[in-house]
CSV table of C-alpha atoms (C1' of nucleotides) in Angstrom, one decimal:
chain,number,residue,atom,x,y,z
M,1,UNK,CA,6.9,146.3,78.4
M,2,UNK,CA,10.4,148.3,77.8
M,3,UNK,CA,11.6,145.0,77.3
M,4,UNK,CA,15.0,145.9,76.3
M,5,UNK,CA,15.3,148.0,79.6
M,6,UNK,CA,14.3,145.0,81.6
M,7,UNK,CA,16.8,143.6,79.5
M,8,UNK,CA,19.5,145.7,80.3
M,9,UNK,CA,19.0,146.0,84.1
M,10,UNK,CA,18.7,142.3,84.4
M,11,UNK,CA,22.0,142.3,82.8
M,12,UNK,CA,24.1,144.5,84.9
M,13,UNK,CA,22.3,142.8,88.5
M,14,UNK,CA,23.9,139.3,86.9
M,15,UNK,CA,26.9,140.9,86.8
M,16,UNK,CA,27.1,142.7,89.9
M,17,UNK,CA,26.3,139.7,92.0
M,18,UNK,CA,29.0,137.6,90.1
M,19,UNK,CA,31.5,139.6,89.9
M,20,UNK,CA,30.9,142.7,92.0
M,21,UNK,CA,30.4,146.3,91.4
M,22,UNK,CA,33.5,146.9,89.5
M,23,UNK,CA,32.6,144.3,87.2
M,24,UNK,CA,29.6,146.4,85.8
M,25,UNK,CA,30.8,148.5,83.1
M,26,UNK,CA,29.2,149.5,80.5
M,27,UNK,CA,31.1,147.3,77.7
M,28,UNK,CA,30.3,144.3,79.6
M,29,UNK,CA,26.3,145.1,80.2
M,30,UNK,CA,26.5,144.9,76.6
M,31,UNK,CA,27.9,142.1,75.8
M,32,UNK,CA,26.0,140.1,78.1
M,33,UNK,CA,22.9,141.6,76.3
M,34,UNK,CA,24.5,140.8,72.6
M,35,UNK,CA,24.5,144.2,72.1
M,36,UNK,CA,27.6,146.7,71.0
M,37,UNK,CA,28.3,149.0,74.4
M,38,UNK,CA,26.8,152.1,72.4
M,39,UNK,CA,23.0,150.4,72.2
M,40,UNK,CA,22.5,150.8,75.3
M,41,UNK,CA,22.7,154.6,75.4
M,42,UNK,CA,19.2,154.6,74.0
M,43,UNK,CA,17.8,152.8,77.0
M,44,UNK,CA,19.9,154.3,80.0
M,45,UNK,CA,20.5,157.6,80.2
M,46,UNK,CA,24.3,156.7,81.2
M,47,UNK,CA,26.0,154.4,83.9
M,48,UNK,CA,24.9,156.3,86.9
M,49,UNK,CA,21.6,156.0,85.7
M,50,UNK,CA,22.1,152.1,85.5
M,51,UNK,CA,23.6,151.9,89.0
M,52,UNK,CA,20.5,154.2,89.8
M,53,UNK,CA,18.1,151.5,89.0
M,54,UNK,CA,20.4,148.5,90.0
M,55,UNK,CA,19.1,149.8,93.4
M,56,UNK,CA,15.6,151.1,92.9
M,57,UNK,CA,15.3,147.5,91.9
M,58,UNK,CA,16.5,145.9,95.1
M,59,UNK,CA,14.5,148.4,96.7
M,60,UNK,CA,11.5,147.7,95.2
M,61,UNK,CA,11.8,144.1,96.6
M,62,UNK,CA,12.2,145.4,100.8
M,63,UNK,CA,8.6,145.8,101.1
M,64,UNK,CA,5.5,143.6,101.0
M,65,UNK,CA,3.6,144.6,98.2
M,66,UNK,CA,1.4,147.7,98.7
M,67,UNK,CA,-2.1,146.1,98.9
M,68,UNK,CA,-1.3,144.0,101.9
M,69,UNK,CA,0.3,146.7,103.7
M,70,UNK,CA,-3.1,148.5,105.4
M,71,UNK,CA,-4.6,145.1,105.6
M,72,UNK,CA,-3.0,143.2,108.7
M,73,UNK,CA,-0.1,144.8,110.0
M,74,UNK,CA,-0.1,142.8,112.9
M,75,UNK,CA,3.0,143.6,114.7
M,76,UNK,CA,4.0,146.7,117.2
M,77,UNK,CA,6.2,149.3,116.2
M,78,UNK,CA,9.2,148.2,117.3
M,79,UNK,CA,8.4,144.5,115.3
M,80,UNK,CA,8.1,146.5,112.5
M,81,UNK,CA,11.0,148.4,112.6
M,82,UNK,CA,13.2,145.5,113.2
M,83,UNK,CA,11.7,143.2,110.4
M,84,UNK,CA,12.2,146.5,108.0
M,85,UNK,CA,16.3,146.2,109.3
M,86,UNK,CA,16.8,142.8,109.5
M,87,UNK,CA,15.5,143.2,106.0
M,88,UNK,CA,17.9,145.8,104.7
M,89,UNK,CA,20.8,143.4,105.9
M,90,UNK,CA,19.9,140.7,104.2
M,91,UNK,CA,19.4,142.7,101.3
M,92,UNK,CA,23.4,143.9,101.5
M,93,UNK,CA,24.2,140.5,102.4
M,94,UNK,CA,23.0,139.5,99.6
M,95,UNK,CA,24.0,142.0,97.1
M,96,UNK,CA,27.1,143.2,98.9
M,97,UNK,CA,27.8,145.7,95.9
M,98,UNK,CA,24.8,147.8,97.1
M,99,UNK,CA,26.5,149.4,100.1
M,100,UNK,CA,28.5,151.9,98.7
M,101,UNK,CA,25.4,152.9,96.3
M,102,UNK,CA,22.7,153.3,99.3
M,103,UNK,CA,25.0,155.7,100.9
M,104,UNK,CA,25.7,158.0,98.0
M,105,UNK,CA,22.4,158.1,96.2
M,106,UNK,CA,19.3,160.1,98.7
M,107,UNK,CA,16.0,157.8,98.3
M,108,UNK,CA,13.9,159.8,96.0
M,109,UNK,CA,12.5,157.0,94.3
M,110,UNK,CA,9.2,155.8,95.2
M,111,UNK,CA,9.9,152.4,96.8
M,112,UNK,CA,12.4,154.7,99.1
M,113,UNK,CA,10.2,157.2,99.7
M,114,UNK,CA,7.7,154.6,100.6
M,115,UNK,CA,10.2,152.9,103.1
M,116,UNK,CA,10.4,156.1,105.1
M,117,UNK,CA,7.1,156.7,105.4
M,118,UNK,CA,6.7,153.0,107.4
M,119,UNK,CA,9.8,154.3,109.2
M,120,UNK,CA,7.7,157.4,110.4
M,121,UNK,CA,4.9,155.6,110.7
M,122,UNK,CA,6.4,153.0,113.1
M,123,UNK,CA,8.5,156.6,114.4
M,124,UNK,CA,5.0,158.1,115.3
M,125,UNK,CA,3.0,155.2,116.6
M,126,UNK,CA,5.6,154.7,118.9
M,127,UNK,CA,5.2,158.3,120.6
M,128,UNK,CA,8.0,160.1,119.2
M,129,UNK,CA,7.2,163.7,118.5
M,130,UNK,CA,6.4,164.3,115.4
M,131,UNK,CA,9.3,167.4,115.2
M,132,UNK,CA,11.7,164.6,116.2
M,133,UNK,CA,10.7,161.8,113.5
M,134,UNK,CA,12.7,162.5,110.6
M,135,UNK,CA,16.2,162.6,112.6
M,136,UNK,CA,15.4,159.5,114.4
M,137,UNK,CA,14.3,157.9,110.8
M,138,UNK,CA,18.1,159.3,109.5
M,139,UNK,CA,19.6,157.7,113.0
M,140,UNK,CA,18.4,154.5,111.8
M,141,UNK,CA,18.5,154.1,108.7
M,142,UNK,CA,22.6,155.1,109.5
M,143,UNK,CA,23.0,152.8,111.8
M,144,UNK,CA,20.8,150.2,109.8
M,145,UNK,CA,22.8,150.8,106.2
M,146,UNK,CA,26.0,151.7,108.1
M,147,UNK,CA,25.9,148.1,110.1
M,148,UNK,CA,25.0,146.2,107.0
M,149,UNK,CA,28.0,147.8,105.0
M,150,UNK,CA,30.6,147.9,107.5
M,151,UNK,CA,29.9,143.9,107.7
M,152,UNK,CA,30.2,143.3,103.9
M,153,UNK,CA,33.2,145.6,103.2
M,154,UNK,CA,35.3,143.7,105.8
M,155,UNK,CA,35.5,146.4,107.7
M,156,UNK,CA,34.4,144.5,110.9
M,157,UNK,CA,36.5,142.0,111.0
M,158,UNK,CA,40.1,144.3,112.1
M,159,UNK,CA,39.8,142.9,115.6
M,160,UNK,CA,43.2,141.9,116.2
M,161,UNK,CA,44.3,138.9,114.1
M,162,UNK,CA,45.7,141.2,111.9
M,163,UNK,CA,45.4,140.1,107.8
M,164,UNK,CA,47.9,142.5,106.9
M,165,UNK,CA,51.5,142.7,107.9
M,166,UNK,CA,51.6,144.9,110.3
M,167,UNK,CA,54.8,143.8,111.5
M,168,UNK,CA,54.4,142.5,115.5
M,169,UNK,CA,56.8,144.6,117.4
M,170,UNK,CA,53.6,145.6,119.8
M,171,UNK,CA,51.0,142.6,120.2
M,172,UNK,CA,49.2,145.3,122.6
M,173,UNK,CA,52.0,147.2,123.8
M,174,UNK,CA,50.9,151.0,124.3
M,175,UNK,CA,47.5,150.2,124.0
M,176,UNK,CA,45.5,149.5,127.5
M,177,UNK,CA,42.0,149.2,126.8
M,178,UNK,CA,43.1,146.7,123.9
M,179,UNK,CA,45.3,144.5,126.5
M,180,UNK,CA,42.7,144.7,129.2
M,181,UNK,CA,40.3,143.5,127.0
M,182,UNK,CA,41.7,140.8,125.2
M,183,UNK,CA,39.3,137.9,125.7
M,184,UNK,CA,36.4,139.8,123.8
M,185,UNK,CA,38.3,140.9,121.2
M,186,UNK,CA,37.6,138.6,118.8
M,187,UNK,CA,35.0,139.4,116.2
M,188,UNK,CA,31.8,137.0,117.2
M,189,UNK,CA,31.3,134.8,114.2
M,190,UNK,CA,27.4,135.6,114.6
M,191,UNK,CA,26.8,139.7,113.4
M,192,UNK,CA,23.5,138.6,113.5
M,193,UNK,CA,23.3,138.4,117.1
M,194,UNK,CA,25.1,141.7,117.4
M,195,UNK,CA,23.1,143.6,114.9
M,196,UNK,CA,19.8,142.4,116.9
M,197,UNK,CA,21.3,143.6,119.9
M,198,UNK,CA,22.3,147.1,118.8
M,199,UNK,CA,18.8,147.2,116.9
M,200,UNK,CA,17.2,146.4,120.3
M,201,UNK,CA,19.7,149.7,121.8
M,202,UNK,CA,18.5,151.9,119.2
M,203,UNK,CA,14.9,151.0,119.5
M,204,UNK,CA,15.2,151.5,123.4
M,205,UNK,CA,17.3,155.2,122.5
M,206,UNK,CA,13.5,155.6,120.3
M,207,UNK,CA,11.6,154.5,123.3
M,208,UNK,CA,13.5,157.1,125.3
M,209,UNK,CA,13.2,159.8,122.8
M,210,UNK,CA,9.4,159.0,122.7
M,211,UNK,CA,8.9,159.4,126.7
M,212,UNK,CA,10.4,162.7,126.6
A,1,UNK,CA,63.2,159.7,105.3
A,2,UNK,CA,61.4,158.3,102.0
A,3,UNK,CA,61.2,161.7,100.7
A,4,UNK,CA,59.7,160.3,97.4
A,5,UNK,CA,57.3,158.5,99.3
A,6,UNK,CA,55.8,161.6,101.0
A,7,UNK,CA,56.1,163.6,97.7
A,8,UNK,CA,53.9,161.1,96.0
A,9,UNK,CA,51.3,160.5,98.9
A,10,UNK,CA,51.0,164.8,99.5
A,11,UNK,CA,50.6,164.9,95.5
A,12,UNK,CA,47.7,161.8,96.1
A,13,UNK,CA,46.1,164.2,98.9
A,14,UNK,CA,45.9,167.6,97.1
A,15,UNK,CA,44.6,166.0,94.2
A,16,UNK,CA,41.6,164.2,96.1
A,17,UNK,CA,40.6,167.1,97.6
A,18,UNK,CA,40.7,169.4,94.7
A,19,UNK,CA,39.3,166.6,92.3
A,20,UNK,CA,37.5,164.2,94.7
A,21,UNK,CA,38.5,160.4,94.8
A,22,UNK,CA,37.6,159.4,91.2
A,23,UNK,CA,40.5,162.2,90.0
A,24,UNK,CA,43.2,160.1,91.9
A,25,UNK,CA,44.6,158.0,89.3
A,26,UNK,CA,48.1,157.1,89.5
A,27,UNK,CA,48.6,158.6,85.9
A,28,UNK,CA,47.6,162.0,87.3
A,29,UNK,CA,48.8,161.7,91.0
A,30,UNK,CA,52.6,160.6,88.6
A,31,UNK,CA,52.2,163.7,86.6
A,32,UNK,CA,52.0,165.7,90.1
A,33,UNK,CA,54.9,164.8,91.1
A,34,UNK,CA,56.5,165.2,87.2
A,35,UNK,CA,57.3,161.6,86.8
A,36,UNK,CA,56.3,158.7,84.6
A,37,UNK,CA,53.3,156.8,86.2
A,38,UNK,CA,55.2,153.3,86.4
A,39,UNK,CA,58.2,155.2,88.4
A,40,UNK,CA,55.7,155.1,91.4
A,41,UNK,CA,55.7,151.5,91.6
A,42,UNK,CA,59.1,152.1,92.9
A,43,UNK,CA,57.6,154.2,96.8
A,44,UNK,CA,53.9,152.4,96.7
A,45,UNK,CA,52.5,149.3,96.0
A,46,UNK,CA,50.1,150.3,93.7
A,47,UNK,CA,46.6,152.6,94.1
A,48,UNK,CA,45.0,150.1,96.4
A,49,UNK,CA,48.1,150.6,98.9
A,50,UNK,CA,48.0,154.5,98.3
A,51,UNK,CA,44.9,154.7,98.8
A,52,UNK,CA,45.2,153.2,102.2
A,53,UNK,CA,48.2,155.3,102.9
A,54,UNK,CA,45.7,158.3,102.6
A,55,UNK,CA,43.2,157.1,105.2
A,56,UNK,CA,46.2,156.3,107.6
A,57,UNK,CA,47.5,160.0,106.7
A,58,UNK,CA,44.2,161.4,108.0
A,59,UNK,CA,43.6,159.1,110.4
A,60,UNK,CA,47.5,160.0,112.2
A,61,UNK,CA,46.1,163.9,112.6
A,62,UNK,CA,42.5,162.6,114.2
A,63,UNK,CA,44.5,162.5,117.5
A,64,UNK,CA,46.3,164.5,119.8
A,65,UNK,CA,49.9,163.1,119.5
A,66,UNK,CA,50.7,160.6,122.3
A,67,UNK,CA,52.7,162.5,124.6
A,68,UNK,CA,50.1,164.8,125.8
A,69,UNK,CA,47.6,162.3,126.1
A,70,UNK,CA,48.2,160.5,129.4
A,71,UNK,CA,49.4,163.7,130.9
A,72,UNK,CA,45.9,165.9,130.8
A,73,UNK,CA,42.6,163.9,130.2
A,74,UNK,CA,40.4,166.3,131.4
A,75,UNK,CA,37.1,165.4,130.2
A,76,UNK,CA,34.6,163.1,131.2
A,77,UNK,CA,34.6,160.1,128.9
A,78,UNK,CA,31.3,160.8,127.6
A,79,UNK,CA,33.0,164.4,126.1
A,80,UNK,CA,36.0,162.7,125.3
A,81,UNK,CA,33.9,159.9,123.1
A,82,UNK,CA,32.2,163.3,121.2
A,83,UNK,CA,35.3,165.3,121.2
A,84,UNK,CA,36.6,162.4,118.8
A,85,UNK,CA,33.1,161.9,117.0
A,86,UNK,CA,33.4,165.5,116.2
A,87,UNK,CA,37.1,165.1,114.9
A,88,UNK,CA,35.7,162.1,112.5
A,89,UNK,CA,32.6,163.9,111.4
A,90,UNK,CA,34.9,167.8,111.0
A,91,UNK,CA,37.9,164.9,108.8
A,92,UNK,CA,35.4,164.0,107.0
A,93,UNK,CA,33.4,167.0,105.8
A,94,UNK,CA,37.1,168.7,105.0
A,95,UNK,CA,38.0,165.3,102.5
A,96,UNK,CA,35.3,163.4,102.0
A,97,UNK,CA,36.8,161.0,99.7
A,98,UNK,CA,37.6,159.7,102.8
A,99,UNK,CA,34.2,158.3,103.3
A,100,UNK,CA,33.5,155.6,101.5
A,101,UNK,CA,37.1,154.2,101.8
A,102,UNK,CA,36.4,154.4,105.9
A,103,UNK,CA,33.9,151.9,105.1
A,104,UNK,CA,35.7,149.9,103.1
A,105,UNK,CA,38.9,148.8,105.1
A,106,UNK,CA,39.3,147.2,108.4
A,107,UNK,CA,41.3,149.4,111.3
A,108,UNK,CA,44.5,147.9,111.0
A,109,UNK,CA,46.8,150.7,111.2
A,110,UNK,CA,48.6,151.8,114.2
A,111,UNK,CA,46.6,155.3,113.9
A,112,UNK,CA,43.0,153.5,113.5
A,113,UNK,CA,44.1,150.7,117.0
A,114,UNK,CA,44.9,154.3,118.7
A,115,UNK,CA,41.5,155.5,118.3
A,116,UNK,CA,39.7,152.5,119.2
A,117,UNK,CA,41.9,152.3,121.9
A,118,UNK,CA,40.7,155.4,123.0
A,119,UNK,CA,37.3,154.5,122.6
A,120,UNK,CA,37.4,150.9,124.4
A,121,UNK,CA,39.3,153.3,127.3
A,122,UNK,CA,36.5,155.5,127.5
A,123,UNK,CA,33.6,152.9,127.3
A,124,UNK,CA,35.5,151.2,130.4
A,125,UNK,CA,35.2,154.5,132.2
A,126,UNK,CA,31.6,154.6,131.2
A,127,UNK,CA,30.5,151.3,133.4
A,128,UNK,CA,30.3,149.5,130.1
A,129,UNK,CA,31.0,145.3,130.9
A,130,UNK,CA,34.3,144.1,129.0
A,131,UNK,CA,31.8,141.7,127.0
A,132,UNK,CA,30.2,144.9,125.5
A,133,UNK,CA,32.8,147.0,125.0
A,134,UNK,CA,33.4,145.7,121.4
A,135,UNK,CA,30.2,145.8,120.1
A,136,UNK,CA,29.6,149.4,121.3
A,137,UNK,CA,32.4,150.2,120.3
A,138,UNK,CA,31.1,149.0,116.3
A,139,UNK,CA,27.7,151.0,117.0
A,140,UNK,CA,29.2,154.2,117.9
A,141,UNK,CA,32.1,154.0,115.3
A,142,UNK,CA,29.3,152.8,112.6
A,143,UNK,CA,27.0,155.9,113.5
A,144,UNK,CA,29.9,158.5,113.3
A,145,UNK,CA,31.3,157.2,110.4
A,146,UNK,CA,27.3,156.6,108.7
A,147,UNK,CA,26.3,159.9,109.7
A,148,UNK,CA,29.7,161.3,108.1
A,149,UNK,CA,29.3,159.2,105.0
A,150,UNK,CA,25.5,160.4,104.5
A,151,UNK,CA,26.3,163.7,105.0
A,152,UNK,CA,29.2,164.3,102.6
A,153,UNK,CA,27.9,162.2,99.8
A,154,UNK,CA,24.1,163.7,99.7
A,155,UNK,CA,21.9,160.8,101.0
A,156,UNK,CA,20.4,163.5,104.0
A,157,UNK,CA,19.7,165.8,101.2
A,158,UNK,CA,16.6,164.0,99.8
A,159,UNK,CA,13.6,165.2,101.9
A,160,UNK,CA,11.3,165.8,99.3
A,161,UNK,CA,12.4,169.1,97.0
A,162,UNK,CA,13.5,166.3,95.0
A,163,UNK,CA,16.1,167.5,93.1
A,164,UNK,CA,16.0,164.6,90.1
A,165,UNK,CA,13.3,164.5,87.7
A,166,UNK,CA,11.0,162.3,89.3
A,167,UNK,CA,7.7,163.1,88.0
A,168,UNK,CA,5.1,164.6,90.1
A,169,UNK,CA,2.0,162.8,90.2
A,170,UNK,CA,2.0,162.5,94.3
A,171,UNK,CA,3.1,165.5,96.1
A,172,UNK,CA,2.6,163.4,99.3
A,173,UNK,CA,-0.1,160.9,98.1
A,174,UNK,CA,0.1,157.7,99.4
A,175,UNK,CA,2.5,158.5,102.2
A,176,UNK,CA,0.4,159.1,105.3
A,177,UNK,CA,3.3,159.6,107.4
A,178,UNK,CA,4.9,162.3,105.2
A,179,UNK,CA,2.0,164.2,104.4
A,180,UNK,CA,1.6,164.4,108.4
A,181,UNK,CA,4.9,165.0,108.6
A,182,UNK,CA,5.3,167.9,106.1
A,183,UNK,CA,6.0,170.7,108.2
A,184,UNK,CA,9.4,168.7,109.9
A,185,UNK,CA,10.8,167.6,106.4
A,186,UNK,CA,12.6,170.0,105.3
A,187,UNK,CA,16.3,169.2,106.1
A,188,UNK,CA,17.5,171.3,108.8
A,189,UNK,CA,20.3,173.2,107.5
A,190,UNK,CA,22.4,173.0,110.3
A,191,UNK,CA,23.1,169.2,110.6
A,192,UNK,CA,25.8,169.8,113.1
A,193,UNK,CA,22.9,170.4,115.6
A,194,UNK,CA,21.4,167.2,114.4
A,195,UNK,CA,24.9,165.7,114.8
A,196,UNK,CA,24.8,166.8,118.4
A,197,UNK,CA,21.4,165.6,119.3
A,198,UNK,CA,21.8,161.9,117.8
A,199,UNK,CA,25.5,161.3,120.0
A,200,UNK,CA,23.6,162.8,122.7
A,201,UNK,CA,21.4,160.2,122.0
A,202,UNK,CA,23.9,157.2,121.3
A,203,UNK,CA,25.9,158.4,124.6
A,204,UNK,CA,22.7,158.0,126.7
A,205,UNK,CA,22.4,154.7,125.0
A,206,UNK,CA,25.8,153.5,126.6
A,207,UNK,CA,25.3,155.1,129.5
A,208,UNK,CA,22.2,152.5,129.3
A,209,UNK,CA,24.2,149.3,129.1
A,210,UNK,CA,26.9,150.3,131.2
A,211,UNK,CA,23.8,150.2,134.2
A,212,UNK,CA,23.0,146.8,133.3
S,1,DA,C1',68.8,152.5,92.7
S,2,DC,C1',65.7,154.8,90.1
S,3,DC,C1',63.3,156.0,86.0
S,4,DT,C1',61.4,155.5,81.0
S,5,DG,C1',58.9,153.7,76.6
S,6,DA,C1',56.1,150.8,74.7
S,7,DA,C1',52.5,147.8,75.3
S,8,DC,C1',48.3,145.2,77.1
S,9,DA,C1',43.8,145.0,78.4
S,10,DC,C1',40.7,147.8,79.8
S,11,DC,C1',37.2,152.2,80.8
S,12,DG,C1',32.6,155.8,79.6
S,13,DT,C1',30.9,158.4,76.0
S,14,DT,C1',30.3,161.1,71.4
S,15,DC,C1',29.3,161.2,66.7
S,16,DA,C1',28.4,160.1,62.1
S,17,DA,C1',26.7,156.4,59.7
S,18,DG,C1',24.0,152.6,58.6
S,19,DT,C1',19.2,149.7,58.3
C,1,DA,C1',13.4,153.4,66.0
C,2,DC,C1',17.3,151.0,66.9
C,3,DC,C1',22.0,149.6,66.3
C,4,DT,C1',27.1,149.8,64.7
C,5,DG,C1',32.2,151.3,63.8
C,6,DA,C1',35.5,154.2,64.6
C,7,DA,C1',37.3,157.3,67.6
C,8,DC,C1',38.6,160.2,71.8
C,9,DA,C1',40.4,160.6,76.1
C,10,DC,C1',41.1,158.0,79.7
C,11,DC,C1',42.4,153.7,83.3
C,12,DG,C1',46.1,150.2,86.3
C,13,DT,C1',49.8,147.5,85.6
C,14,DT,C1',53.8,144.6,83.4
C,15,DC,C1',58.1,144.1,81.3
C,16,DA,C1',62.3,145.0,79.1
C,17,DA,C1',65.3,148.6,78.6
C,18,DG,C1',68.0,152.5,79.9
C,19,DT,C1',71.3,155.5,83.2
DNA sequence: ACCTGAACACCGTTCAAGT
DNA sequence: ACCTGAACACCGTTCAAGT
């Protein structure tokens, strides 16, 4: 149906996987369509409203399909909660460009809207009460979006080795904690084990919340 | 002193706070300063290293200055670890064009080492093992930073009063949790509060691994 | 040493015009 | 209904030239 849409979105996705968000403009949506930039102003409102969908689209792939939501949903809470995260990193991981866009645009779509609700869900079944749910939902889905961007941007890997010049003089002079600490210092070449250990933290901080 | 230098960056600043981060272009931040745009090639870079030299301008005023810091140290490292949340989250809301670029670049600069310094110091204090000092270090810095981020750039401010267009149809329908939930969605207007509550949260979280 | 003019290869978007 | 051409008001950056 709306073919040309379709079209369109498939389009600027192609692009922003290849060659990242900056690569998506307008002019070269276009082209990759076979289409002067101008045609496509009768299908998108405008480039936010292409960016918009770029990640109602990705969205729309985080959950199972409705129907066999109610139908087993075998695992506990917690299960749940994690699978949902692990799933939003992969999801950056994968489409690294995404980051910036999931923390300026709220979820008002329907396939966001319909990720909080098994956020609350999971929230509620695990005992939290109810006038605490939505800021533990916002807690994690910071942490969850926040993790996953702050490993795709580079902004994880600092540590110490330093990519930039900036020039020796101190290789810890003036800063304790740093020298004390050398040996961990090094960024662990696994996130993944780290993210699953700060997810199990901030399912315990739930837990806690939830006995309270 | 590089007086030019200073000229340009203060010219960079204003106009990011008046005109957010998308009216820094070096045509305009050139015309601030009553030059020729290619004349600032001379003092910077180019935008990606002005851009950094605005983070490390903020980042420079997030602490007290060195002197006084060894000589006091009053607090408990749990208030000094929100005193300097509440620094990042106050930085941000005052320019927060600083947000996004947070995310994007690594910790690199004398300024950003300081802070985590600070940080590692406190987590010590804490009980915290070496081994996990790092990673906590990430969690906290991610969650202060997310909740900043989130908060500046409208991704709290979804609830449900759905400010776009998107077409009735389900006021709540097909979102058990939300339609339980109603009476808790509305976004409290004060989010320092919330702000308060979740590093409350996060802090009990380290004191957590520190007794393991 | 510091700055300028002109140019290159781009942007998003509007508007009148075509079929 | 859908698309195009030309234009407007922008970008970052390079390069040769000026003082």
């Amino acid at each position: 149906m709306g073919g040309r849409r379709e079209e369109i979105l498939e389009a600027a996705l192609a692009i922003a996987d290849e060659r990242g968000l900056d690569g998506v403009s307008m002019r070269a949506v276009a082209e990759r369509v076979g289409v002067t930039p101008m045609a496509l102003y009768r299908h998108v409102g405008g480039k936010a409203e292409l960016l918009d969908a770029m990640v109602g689209h990705l969205l729309s792939a985080l959950l199972p399909p409705d129907r066999s939501r109610d139908r087993q949903e075998p695992q506990r809470w917690d299960e749940r909660l994690a699978a949902l995260a692990r799933a939003v990193r992969a999801m950056v991981r994968r489409h690294p460009w995404a980051a910036p866009l999931l923390f300026s645009r709220p979820a008002v779509t329907p396939d966001a809207v319909r990720a909080v609700d098994v956020i609350y869900d999971a929230l509620i079944e695990a005992g939290v009460p109810d006038r605490e749910v939505p800021r533990l939902e916002r807690l994690l889905s910071t942490f969850v979006i926040g993790f996953a961007a702050s490993e795709v941007s580079g902004r994880f890997t600092s540590g110490d080795p330093d990519p930039r010049g900036h020039r020796g003089s101190h290789p810890e002079g003036g800063f304790p904690a740093h020298a004390r600490l050398t040996p961990w210092l090094r960024l662990p070449a696994d996130l993944a084990t780290e993210f699953e250990a700060d997810l199990d933290d901030v399912l315990r901080l739930i837990e806690a919340a939830a006995g309270r």
